[in-house]
Coordinates of C-alpha atoms and ligand atoms in Angstrom, one line a residue:
M204 CA -15.9 12.3 -3.7
R205 CA -17.2 11.1 -7.1
Q206 CA -17.4 7.3 -7.3
S207 CA -17.0 7.4 -11.1
E208 CA -13.4 8.6 -10.5
W209 CA -12.5 6.3 -7.5
L210 CA -10.8 3.0 -7.5
I211 CA -13.6 0.9 -5.8
P212 CA -13.6 -2.4 -7.8
T213 CA -16.5 -4.3 -6.3
L214 CA -16.9 -7.9 -7.4
K215 CA -19.9 -10.0 -8.2
E216 CA -18.1 -13.2 -6.9
V217 CA -15.2 -13.8 -4.6
P218 CA -12.5 -16.4 -4.6
A219 CA -13.8 -19.6 -3.0
D220 CA -10.7 -19.8 -0.7
A221 CA -11.7 -16.7 1.2
E222 CA -13.1 -18.4 4.3
A223 CA -13.6 -15.6 6.8
S224 CA -16.5 -13.3 6.1
S225 CA -14.4 -10.2 6.5
H226 CA -11.9 -11.5 4.0
R227 CA -14.6 -12.2 1.5
L228 CA -16.3 -8.9 1.9
L229 CA -13.1 -6.8 2.0
L230 CA -12.2 -8.3 -1.4
K231 CA -15.8 -8.1 -2.8
A232 CA -16.4 -4.5 -1.7
G233 CA -13.1 -3.3 -3.2
Y234 CA -11.4 -2.5 0.1
I235 CA -8.3 -4.7 -0.3
R236 CA -6.5 -6.7 -2.9
Q237 CA -4.0 -9.5 -2.3
L238 CA -0.5 -9.1 -3.8
A239 CA 0.8 -12.5 -2.5
A240 CA -0.2 -14.9 0.3
G241 CA -0.6 -12.8 3.5
I242 CA 0.4 -9.6 1.7
Y243 CA -2.2 -7.0 0.9
T244 CA -2.8 -3.6 -0.8
Y245 CA -5.3 -1.3 1.0
L246 CA -7.4 0.2 -1.8
P247 CA -8.7 3.8 -1.2
L248 CA -11.7 2.7 0.9
G249 CA -9.6 0.3 3.0
R250 CA -6.9 2.9 3.5
R251 CA -9.5 5.5 4.7
V252 CA -10.8 3.0 7.4
L253 CA -7.2 2.1 8.4
R254 CA -6.2 5.8 8.7
K255 CA -9.3 6.6 10.9
M256 CA -8.4 3.7 13.2
E257 CA -4.8 4.8 13.4
S258 CA -5.8 8.3 14.4
I259 CA -8.1 6.9 17.2
V260 CA -5.1 4.8 18.4
R261 CA -2.8 7.8 18.2
E262 CA -5.2 10.1 20.1
E263 CA -5.6 7.6 22.9
M264 CA -1.9 6.8 23.1
D265 CA -1.0 10.5 23.2
A266 CA -3.6 11.0 25.9
T267 CA -1.7 8.6 28.2
G268 CA 1.4 10.7 27.7
A269 CA 3.1 8.1 25.5
Q270 CA 5.4 9.7 22.9
E271 CA 5.2 8.6 19.2
L272 CA 8.4 7.4 17.4
L273 CA 8.9 5.8 14.1
M274 CA 11.6 3.0 14.3
P275 CA 13.2 1.2 11.3
S276 CA 12.0 -2.1 9.9
L277 CA 15.6 -3.1 9.0
Q278 CA 17.0 -4.4 12.3
P279 CA 20.7 -5.4 12.7
M280 CA 20.9 -9.1 13.5
E281 CA 23.5 -8.2 16.2
L282 CA 20.7 -6.9 18.3
W283 CA 18.8 -10.2 18.1
E284 CA 22.1 -12.0 19.0
E285 CA 22.5 -9.7 22.0
S286 CA 18.9 -10.4 23.2
G287 CA 19.4 -14.1 22.6
R288 CA 16.3 -14.2 20.4
A289 CA 18.1 -14.8 17.0
S290 CA 17.9 -18.5 17.6
A291 CA 14.5 -18.5 19.3
Y292 CA 12.8 -17.8 16.1
G293 CA 13.1 -19.8 12.9
P294 CA 11.7 -19.2 9.5
E295 CA 9.0 -16.8 10.9
L296 CA 11.8 -14.2 11.3
I297 CA 12.5 -12.8 7.9
R298 CA 16.3 -12.4 7.6
L299 CA 18.4 -10.7 4.8
T300 CA 21.9 -9.5 4.2
D301 CA 22.8 -6.1 2.9
R302 CA 25.3 -5.3 0.1
N303 CA 28.2 -5.7 2.5
G304 CA 26.9 -9.1 3.6
R305 CA 25.8 -7.7 7.0
G306 CA 22.8 -9.5 8.5
F307 CA 19.4 -7.9 9.1
A308 CA 15.9 -8.9 10.2
L309 CA 12.7 -7.3 8.9
G310 CA 11.2 -6.3 12.2
P311 CA 8.4 -8.6 13.6
T312 CA 8.4 -6.5 16.8
H313 CA 10.7 -3.9 18.3
E314 CA 11.8 -4.8 21.9
E315 CA 15.5 -5.0 20.9
V316 CA 15.4 -1.8 18.8
V317 CA 13.6 0.4 21.4
T318 CA 15.8 -0.9 24.3
A319 CA 18.9 -0.2 22.3
L320 CA 17.6 3.3 21.6
V321 CA 16.8 4.0 25.3
R322 CA 20.1 2.7 26.6
Q323 CA 21.9 5.3 24.5
D324 CA 20.2 8.4 25.9
L325 CA 18.5 7.6 29.3
S326 CA 20.4 6.7 32.4
S327 CA 18.9 8.5 35.3
Y328 CA 15.8 7.6 37.3
K329 CA 14.8 11.3 36.8
S330 CA 14.1 10.4 33.1
L331 CA 11.8 7.6 34.0
P332 CA 9.0 6.5 33.5
I333 CA 8.8 7.0 29.8
T334 CA 6.5 5.3 27.2
L335 CA 7.4 5.2 23.5
Y336 CA 5.1 4.0 20.7
Q337 CA 4.9 3.7 17.0
I338 CA 2.3 2.6 14.4
Q339 CA 4.4 0.7 11.9
T340 CA 4.5 -2.2 9.5
K341 CA 5.6 -5.5 11.0
F342 CA 6.9 -8.6 9.1
R343 CA 6.3 -12.2 10.2
D344 CA 6.6 -15.1 7.7
E345 CA 3.6 -17.0 9.0
R346 CA 3.6 -20.6 8.1
R347 CA -0.1 -20.4 7.1
P348 CA -1.3 -16.9 6.4
R349 CA -5.1 -17.0 6.2
F350 CA -8.4 -15.2 6.6
G351 CA -7.3 -12.1 4.8
L352 CA -6.1 -9.3 7.1
L353 CA -6.6 -11.6 10.2
R354 CA -3.3 -13.4 9.7
C355 CA -0.9 -11.5 7.4
R356 CA 2.8 -11.7 6.8
E357 CA 3.1 -7.9 6.5
F358 CA 0.8 -6.0 8.9
L359 CA 0.2 -2.7 10.7
M360 CA 0.9 -2.8 14.5
K361 CA 0.8 -0.2 17.2
D362 CA 3.6 -1.2 19.5
A363 CA 4.4 0.7 22.7
Y364 CA 7.2 0.1 25.2
S365 CA 7.4 1.6 28.7
F366 CA 10.5 2.0 30.9
H367 CA 10.4 2.2 34.7
A368 CA 12.5 2.5 37.8
D369 CA 10.3 0.3 39.9
E370 CA 7.3 -2.1 39.9
Q371 CA 4.8 0.5 41.1
S372 CA 5.6 2.7 38.2
L373 CA 5.2 -0.3 35.8
D374 CA 1.9 -1.2 37.4
R375 CA 0.6 2.4 36.9
S376 CA 1.5 2.4 33.2
Y377 CA 0.1 -1.1 32.7
R378 CA -3.2 0.0 34.2
S379 CA -3.2 3.2 32.2
M380 CA -2.5 1.4 28.9
R381 CA -5.3 -1.1 29.7
Q382 CA -7.8 1.8 30.1
A383 CA -6.6 3.4 26.9
Y384 CA -7.2 0.0 25.1
E385 CA -10.7 -0.2 26.4
R386 CA -11.4 3.4 25.0
I387 CA -9.8 2.5 21.7
F388 CA -11.8 -0.7 21.2
R389 CA -15.0 1.0 22.2
R390 CA -14.5 3.9 19.8
V391 CA -13.9 1.6 16.9
G392 CA -17.1 -0.2 17.8
L393 CA -15.6 -3.5 18.7
E394 CA -17.2 -6.0 21.0
F395 CA -14.3 -7.5 23.0
V396 CA -13.2 -9.1 26.2
S397 CA -9.9 -8.7 28.1
V398 CA -8.6 -12.1 29.3
E399 CA -5.7 -13.3 31.4
A400 CA -3.2 -14.8 29.0
D401 CA -0.2 -17.1 28.8
S402 CA 2.9 -15.0 28.2
G403 CA 4.3 -17.6 25.8
A404 CA 7.7 -17.1 24.3
I405 CA 7.9 -13.4 24.9
G406 CA 8.6 -14.2 28.6
G407 CA 8.7 -11.6 31.2
E408 CA 7.8 -12.0 34.8
G409 CA 4.6 -10.1 35.4
G410 CA 1.8 -11.8 33.4
S411 CA -0.2 -10.4 30.5
H412 CA -3.6 -9.7 29.2
E413 CA -5.1 -10.3 25.7
Y414 CA -7.8 -8.4 24.1
M415 CA -10.2 -10.6 22.2
A416 CA -12.7 -9.6 19.6
L417 CA -15.7 -12.0 19.7
A418 CA -16.2 -13.5 16.3
A419 CA -17.1 -16.9 14.9
S420 CA -14.0 -17.0 12.8
G421 CA -11.7 -16.3 15.8
E422 CA -9.0 -18.9 16.2
D423 CA -8.8 -18.6 20.0
T424 CA -11.2 -20.1 22.4
L425 CA -12.1 -18.1 25.5
L426 CA -13.9 -19.1 28.7
V427 CA -15.8 -16.1 30.1
C428 CA -17.8 -15.9 33.3
P429 CA -21.1 -14.0 32.6
S430 CA -21.4 -12.9 36.2
C431 CA -18.0 -12.0 37.7
G432 CA -16.1 -11.0 34.5
Y433 CA -13.4 -13.7 34.8
G434 CA -12.1 -14.5 31.4
A435 CA -9.2 -16.5 30.1
N436 CA -7.8 -18.0 26.9
V437 CA -8.6 -21.8 27.1
E438 CA -4.9 -22.3 27.0
A439 CA -4.7 -20.8 30.5
A440 CA -8.3 -21.1 31.8
T441 CA -9.0 -23.0 35.0
S442 CA -12.4 -24.2 36.1
G443 CA -13.9 -25.7 39.2
P444 CA -14.4 -29.5 38.9
A445 CA -17.6 -30.3 37.1
M446 CA -20.1 -31.7 39.6
N447 CA -20.2 -35.3 38.2
A448 CA -23.8 -36.4 38.0
D449 CA -24.7 -38.4 41.1
C450 CA -21.1 -39.1 41.9
E451 CA -22.2 -40.9 45.1
T452 CA -24.2 -43.8 43.5
T453 CA -22.4 -46.7 41.9
I454 CA -22.7 -47.4 38.2
T455 CA -24.3 -50.8 38.4
G456 CA -25.7 -50.5 41.9
E457 CA -23.5 -53.5 42.9
E458 CA -20.8 -53.5 45.5
L459 CA -17.7 -51.4 44.7
V460 CA -15.9 -54.6 43.7
L461 CA -13.2 -54.3 41.1
R462 CA -14.2 -56.7 38.3
K463 CA -13.3 -57.4 34.7
V464 CA -15.9 -56.8 32.0
H465 CA -15.6 -58.5 28.6
T466 CA -15.7 -55.7 25.9
P467 CA -14.8 -57.3 22.6
E468 CA -13.5 -54.7 20.1
I469 CA -15.0 -51.9 22.3
R470 CA -12.2 -49.3 22.0
T471 CA -13.6 -45.8 22.1
I472 CA -15.3 -43.9 24.9
S473 CA -18.6 -43.7 22.9
E474 CA -18.5 -47.4 22.1
L475 CA -18.0 -48.1 25.8
C476 CA -20.8 -45.8 26.7
D477 CA -23.2 -47.5 24.3
F478 CA -22.1 -51.0 25.2
L479 CA -22.4 -50.6 28.9
S480 CA -25.0 -47.7 28.7
I481 CA -23.1 -45.5 31.1
A482 CA -22.1 -41.7 30.9
A483 CA -18.7 -40.7 29.5
D484 CA -17.8 -38.8 32.7
R485 CA -17.8 -42.1 34.6
I486 CA -15.0 -43.5 32.4
I487 CA -11.3 -42.8 33.1
K488 CA -9.8 -42.0 29.7
T489 CA -6.1 -43.0 29.7
L490 CA -3.9 -41.1 27.3
L491 CA -0.3 -42.2 26.8
Y492 CA 2.2 -39.5 25.9
S493 CA 5.9 -39.7 24.9
T494 CA 7.8 -36.9 26.8
D495 CA 11.4 -35.8 27.6
T496 CA 11.4 -38.2 30.5
G497 CA 9.7 -41.2 28.8
V498 CA 6.1 -42.4 28.5
V499 CA 3.5 -40.8 30.8
A500 CA -0.2 -41.9 31.4
V501 CA -2.6 -39.0 31.7
L502 CA -6.0 -39.7 33.2
L503 CA -9.1 -37.6 32.3
C504 CA -12.8 -38.2 32.7
G505 CA -14.1 -39.6 29.4
D506 CA -15.9 -36.4 28.4
R507 CA -12.8 -34.2 28.7
E508 CA -10.0 -33.1 26.3
A509 CA -6.4 -32.8 27.4
N510 CA -4.8 -29.3 27.5
E511 CA -1.3 -29.8 26.3
I512 CA -0.1 -26.4 27.5
K513 CA -1.0 -27.4 31.0
L514 CA 0.5 -30.9 30.5
R515 CA 3.8 -29.4 29.5
K516 CA 3.9 -27.2 32.6
L517 CA 2.8 -30.0 34.9
L518 CA 5.2 -32.6 33.5
G519 CA 8.0 -30.0 32.9
T520 CA 8.6 -31.3 29.4
E521 CA 9.2 -29.6 26.1
H522 CA 8.5 -32.6 24.0
L523 CA 5.0 -34.0 24.3
E524 CA 3.2 -36.1 21.8
L525 CA 0.7 -39.0 21.9
A526 CA 2.5 -42.3 22.1
D527 CA 2.3 -44.3 18.9
A528 CA 0.5 -47.7 18.7
A529 CA 3.7 -49.7 19.2
T530 CA 4.5 -47.8 22.4
V531 CA 0.9 -48.2 23.7
E532 CA 1.1 -52.0 23.0
R533 CA 4.6 -52.2 24.7
V534 CA 3.6 -50.2 27.8
T535 CA 0.1 -51.6 28.4
G536 CA 0.2 -55.0 26.9
A537 CA -2.8 -54.2 24.8
P538 CA -3.6 -52.2 21.6
S539 CA -4.9 -48.6 22.2
G540 CA -8.5 -48.4 23.5
F541 CA -7.9 -50.8 26.4
A542 CA -5.4 -48.7 28.4
G543 CA -6.0 -48.0 32.1
P544 CA -4.2 -46.9 35.3
V545 CA -4.7 -50.2 37.3
G546 CA -1.4 -52.0 37.4
L547 CA 0.3 -49.6 35.0
S548 CA 4.1 -49.1 35.5
V549 CA 4.6 -45.7 34.0
H550 CA 4.3 -42.2 35.6
V551 CA 0.6 -41.5 36.1
L552 CA -0.8 -37.9 36.1
A553 CA -4.5 -37.7 37.0
D554 CA -6.8 -34.7 36.6
P555 CA -8.5 -33.9 39.9
E556 CA -12.0 -34.8 38.4
V557 CA -10.8 -38.4 38.0
M558 CA -9.8 -38.6 41.7
A559 CA -13.2 -37.2 42.6
L560 CA -15.0 -40.2 41.0
K561 CA -16.5 -42.7 43.5
E562 CA -16.4 -45.5 41.0
A563 CA -15.3 -45.7 37.4
L564 CA -14.7 -47.8 34.3
T565 CA -11.3 -47.9 32.6
G566 CA -9.2 -50.1 30.3
A567 CA -7.9 -53.4 31.9
N568 CA -4.6 -53.2 29.9
E569 CA -5.8 -56.4 28.2
P570 CA -7.2 -56.7 24.7
D571 CA -11.1 -56.8 24.8
W572 CA -11.3 -56.2 28.6
H573 CA -12.1 -53.3 30.8
Y574 CA -12.4 -52.9 34.6
A575 CA -15.6 -51.8 36.3
G576 CA -15.9 -50.9 40.0
V577 CA -12.6 -49.0 39.8
V578 CA -12.1 -46.8 42.9
P579 CA -9.4 -44.1 42.4
G580 CA -7.0 -44.2 45.3
R581 CA -7.9 -47.8 46.1
D582 CA -7.2 -49.6 42.8
F583 CA -4.5 -47.2 41.6
I584 CA -2.5 -44.3 43.2
P585 CA -1.5 -41.6 40.6
D586 CA 2.1 -40.3 40.9
Q587 CA 0.8 -36.8 40.3
V588 CA -2.6 -35.0 40.4
G589 CA -3.0 -31.7 38.5
E590 CA -5.6 -29.9 36.3
C591 CA -4.7 -31.0 32.8
R592 CA -8.1 -30.8 31.1
N593 CA -9.4 -28.1 28.9
A594 CA -11.9 -25.9 30.7
E595 CA -15.3 -26.0 28.9
A596 CA -18.5 -24.0 28.7
G597 CA -20.7 -25.1 31.6
D598 CA -17.8 -25.6 34.0
A599 CA -17.8 -23.7 37.3
C600 CA -16.1 -20.3 37.2
P601 CA -12.9 -20.6 39.4
H602 CA -13.8 -17.2 41.0
C603 CA -17.5 -17.3 41.6
G604 CA -18.8 -20.7 40.6
T605 CA -21.2 -19.5 37.9
A606 CA -21.3 -21.7 34.7
L607 CA -18.6 -20.4 32.2
S608 CA -19.5 -19.6 28.6
A609 CA -17.2 -20.3 25.7
W610 CA -16.5 -17.8 22.9
Q611 CA -14.4 -17.8 19.8
G612 CA -12.1 -14.8 19.8
I613 CA -9.6 -12.9 17.5
E614 CA -6.6 -11.5 19.4
V615 CA -6.5 -7.8 18.6
G616 CA -4.3 -6.6 21.5
H617 CA -1.8 -8.0 24.0
V618 CA -0.1 -6.2 26.9
F619 CA 2.8 -7.6 28.9
K620 CA 4.8 -6.8 31.9
L621 CA 8.3 -7.7 30.7
G622 CA 10.3 -7.0 33.8
T623 CA 14.0 -6.8 33.0
K624 CA 14.2 -9.5 30.4
Y625 CA 15.4 -7.2 27.6
S626 CA 16.9 -4.4 29.7
S627 CA 19.3 -6.8 31.4
K628 CA 20.2 -8.6 28.1
L629 CA 20.8 -5.3 26.3
D630 CA 22.1 -3.4 29.4
A631 CA 19.5 -0.6 29.5
S632 CA 20.2 0.5 33.1
F633 CA 19.6 3.6 35.1
T634 CA 21.1 5.2 38.2
G635 CA 18.7 5.2 41.1
A636 CA 18.3 8.0 43.7
D637 CA 20.6 5.9 45.8
G638 CA 23.3 6.1 43.1
A639 CA 23.0 2.3 42.3
R640 CA 22.8 1.1 38.7
R641 CA 19.8 -1.2 37.9
P642 CA 18.2 -2.5 34.7
M643 CA 15.0 -0.7 33.8
L644 CA 11.7 -2.5 34.2
M645 CA 9.7 -2.7 31.0
G646 CA 6.2 -3.2 29.7
C647 CA 5.1 -3.7 26.1
Y648 CA 1.7 -3.1 24.6
G649 CA 0.5 -4.2 21.1
I650 CA -2.5 -3.6 19.0
G651 CA -2.8 -5.3 15.6
V652 CA -4.3 -2.3 13.7
S653 CA -4.8 -4.1 10.4
R654 CA -6.2 -7.1 12.2
L655 CA -8.5 -4.8 14.2
L656 CA -9.9 -3.6 10.9
A657 CA -10.8 -7.1 9.9
A658 CA -12.2 -7.9 13.4
V659 CA -14.5 -4.8 13.2
A660 CA -15.5 -5.9 9.7
E661 CA -16.3 -9.4 11.1
Q662 CA -18.6 -7.9 13.7
H663 CA -20.2 -5.2 11.5
S664 CA -21.2 -7.1 8.4
D665 CA -23.8 -9.5 7.1
A666 CA -24.2 -11.4 3.9
S667 CA -25.0 -8.3 1.9
G668 CA -22.1 -6.2 3.1
F669 CA -20.6 -3.9 5.8
H670 CA -22.3 -1.7 8.4
W671 CA -19.3 0.5 9.5
P672 CA -19.5 2.4 12.8
T673 CA -19.7 6.1 11.9
E674 CA -16.3 7.0 13.5
I675 CA -14.3 4.6 11.2
A676 CA -16.5 4.4 8.1
P677 CA -14.6 5.4 4.9
F678 CA -17.3 8.0 4.3
H679 CA -20.3 9.1 6.3
I680 CA -22.9 9.3 3.5
H681 CA -23.5 7.4 0.3
L682 CA -25.4 9.7 -2.1
L683 CA -26.8 7.7 -5.0
L684 CA -27.6 9.6 -8.2
L685 CA -29.8 7.0 -10.0
S686 CA -29.9 8.7 -13.4
P687 CA -26.9 10.9 -13.9
R688 CA -28.2 11.9 -17.4
D689 CA -31.4 13.3 -15.8
E690 CA -30.8 17.1 -15.5
R691 CA -33.2 17.5 -12.5
Q692 CA -31.7 14.6 -10.6
R693 CA -28.1 15.7 -11.3
E694 CA -28.9 19.3 -10.1
L695 CA -30.5 18.1 -6.9
A696 CA -27.7 15.6 -6.2
E697 CA -25.0 18.2 -6.8
E698 CA -26.8 20.7 -4.5
A699 CA -27.1 18.1 -1.8
Y700 CA -23.4 17.0 -2.2
A701 CA -22.3 20.6 -1.9
A702 CA -24.4 21.4 1.2
L703 CA -23.4 18.2 3.0
T704 CA -19.7 18.6 2.2
K705 CA -19.9 22.2 3.4
A706 CA -21.5 21.0 6.6
G707 CA -18.4 18.8 7.2
Y708 CA -19.7 15.4 6.1
E709 CA -17.7 13.1 4.0
V710 CA -19.9 12.1 1.0
L711 CA -19.4 9.5 -1.6
L712 CA -21.5 10.4 -4.7
D713 CA -22.3 7.5 -6.9
D714 CA -22.5 9.3 -10.2
R715 CA -21.6 6.3 -12.3
E716 CA -23.5 5.4 -15.5
E717 CA -24.7 2.1 -13.9
R718 CA -28.2 0.6 -13.5
P719 CA -29.8 1.5 -10.2
G720 CA -29.7 -2.2 -9.1
S721 CA -26.0 -2.4 -9.3
K722 CA -25.7 1.0 -7.4
F723 CA -27.8 -0.5 -4.6
H724 CA -25.8 -3.7 -4.6
D725 CA -22.5 -1.8 -4.3
A726 CA -23.9 0.5 -1.7
D727 CA -24.9 -2.5 0.4
L728 CA -21.4 -4.0 0.0
I729 CA -19.5 -0.8 0.8
G730 CA -21.7 -0.3 3.9
L731 CA -21.6 3.5 4.7
P732 CA -23.7 4.6 7.8
L733 CA -26.3 6.6 5.8
R734 CA -27.7 6.3 2.3
L735 CA -29.4 9.1 0.4
I736 CA -31.1 8.5 -3.0
V737 CA -31.8 11.0 -5.7
G738 CA -34.2 9.3 -8.1
K739 CA -37.6 9.9 -9.7
A740 CA -38.9 12.0 -6.7
A741 CA -36.2 14.6 -7.6
G742 CA -38.8 16.1 -10.0
D743 CA -40.7 17.2 -6.9
G744 CA -37.5 18.2 -5.1
W745 CA -37.5 15.1 -2.8
I746 CA -34.5 13.2 -1.6
E747 CA -34.9 9.7 -0.2
V748 CA -33.2 8.9 3.2
A749 CA -32.7 5.1 3.5
D750 CA -31.8 3.7 6.9
R751 CA -32.7 0.8 9.1
G752 CA -36.1 2.4 9.9
G753 CA -37.0 2.2 6.2
K754 CA -37.2 5.0 3.6
R755 CA -38.4 8.5 4.0
L756 CA -38.6 11.5 1.5
V757 CA -37.1 14.8 2.7
A758 CA -37.0 18.2 1.0
M759 CA -33.6 19.7 0.4
A760 CA -34.4 22.4 3.0
S761 CA -34.6 19.9 5.8
L762 CA -31.8 17.6 4.6
L763 CA -29.1 18.8 6.9
E764 CA -31.4 18.6 9.9
E765 CA -32.4 15.0 8.9
V766 CA -28.8 13.9 8.3
D767 CA -27.6 15.4 11.6
A768 CA -30.4 13.5 13.4
Q769 CA -29.4 10.2 11.7
L770 CA -25.6 10.4 12.0
R771 CA -25.5 11.9 15.5
S772 CA -27.9 9.2 16.9
P773 CA -26.4 5.8 17.9
S774 CA -28.7 3.9 15.5
A775 CA -26.9 5.4 12.5
S776 CA -24.0 2.8 12.7
R777 CA -26.5 -0.1 12.5
Q778 CA -24.6 -2.3 15.0
T779 CA -25.3 -5.8 13.8
Ligands
9G3_907 C1 9.7 -12.7 16.4 C2 8.8 -13.3 15.5 C3 7.4 -13.4 15.8 C4 7.0 -12.9 17.0 C5 7.9 -12.3 17.9 C6 9.3 -12.2 17.6 C7 5.2 -12.5 18.5 C8 7.4 -11.8 19.2 C9 5.6 -11.4 20.7 C10 5.5 -9.9 20.7 C11 5.3 -9.3 22.0 C12 4.9 -7.9 21.9 C13 5.5 -5.6 21.3 C14 4.1 -5.3 21.0 C15 3.1 -6.3 21.7 C16 3.5 -7.7 21.5 N1 5.6 -12.9 17.4 N2 6.1 -11.9 19.4 O1 8.2 -11.3 20.0 F1 11.0 -12.6 16.0 CL1 9.3 -13.8 13.9 O2 5.5 -9.3 19.7 N3 5.8 -7.1 21.1

């Protein structure tokens, strides 16, 4: 294709509010344009990458035996009433009424629609299992769309749904889908991990796994074990208790005697550490929370953060927020910063690490006073003990004990065992071999295809531009014609373009009347796997091949051989 005819509007500068690198570069390199917050147009280059990713997803889905559908985006609200989810989602679910005043939702996902479809036409166990999928636009009115394609309000998703007569069948499909996901992410050149996940609002009995692209701008934090492969979102991650440094010795070397220490205006953990020159993990941090059942004191070692997802589960409460200053004063008799478990009358939940402390420091529930020589189990007995800390890098892996590492991740896929949550609500039943009617078991499997594009862009780019993996690059070769007016150069460029195209390569010919410098700048941004340059050396019939290994002159006669060698070898898609 000739770049002089193509809509590839590269920019010199990008809007300052584009925070993620992929967002900045996709705008700057002319791949996307924003129509409104979280709503994007894919320009020709962006569309070509998206289409290549779609066809990889399609190939791997078809290979599992899944059957492709295309379901409507306009979904009757009656279905969401039937599934009970109409009230579970607020402003995020885009609702509208048609000319007859009938209610619809713009589909954020298709559990209701696909279950209503299957219940019409499938009713015998002989028709199961079956897996249906689509690659289709989803709508979710995100409160804070951001980071370009990473968090949109209108986005492309591959969503698949499987229907089964029994658990074994569901397990087989779940496993087969997970293998297909591994193949898809490898083929698009993504560096990813699969982690155990919290099933969240979608519900379903059988657990779920998330697929995370490793990237600095990822909003999720993952804990991954480098040796046994354990991985989990920090929301769900557990970890062995950190081995507190010399837990056996006492802080001050004195008897383990409970005693008050005057700590005037010393409120924070770090002030206490400095004031008494002790380590934070010897302090019992006492956090007061307001919950459905009143105020609760949560005890953590001073160097830990509370995990509110775990707290909600342990305390069985929906409502959970840090108590305000007045409540802290009322409950402890002191302003915040002096709270402690000794003599406290509210429900106390202690993290196991606290109970492992031989001796600790904590607030004395008196302004300007703390306790030293506190022995958990002697000076206070918690009502409840449960892991409520965030797992952190360096903690022991719960499976093998190796130190965990922490990564930032972008969720690009999520697979769920749904059980009968939707089939029972929407009455999608089948007649078993024994003649009995039962609700079908379901699984659902999603990949955010447009988000995947941005995640690959995050991993395959640097300050100057993209380095697309060959299989999803918008074109294979960038052929730069430096002086289009120079007859000899134009002839050689056209000859090369024709030969490469005939050989099956996708070539973008930069035939614009632009200075060479701006052609190089744009080629860096667009980031095709291989660059060929027709310039001064054309006079002697030479074409320049530019790749990571530097620049080389090749004659037209050996161009195809050279290009094959470059594009077939793994180094071609310069993995950053
Ligand atoms: C909604 C809105 C937002 C939502 C959902 C429903 C996320 C919702 C979870 C899923 C689960 C799976 C099939 C493909 C894989 C993911 N955000 N989810 O159900 F009404 Cl507004 O979508 N669905």
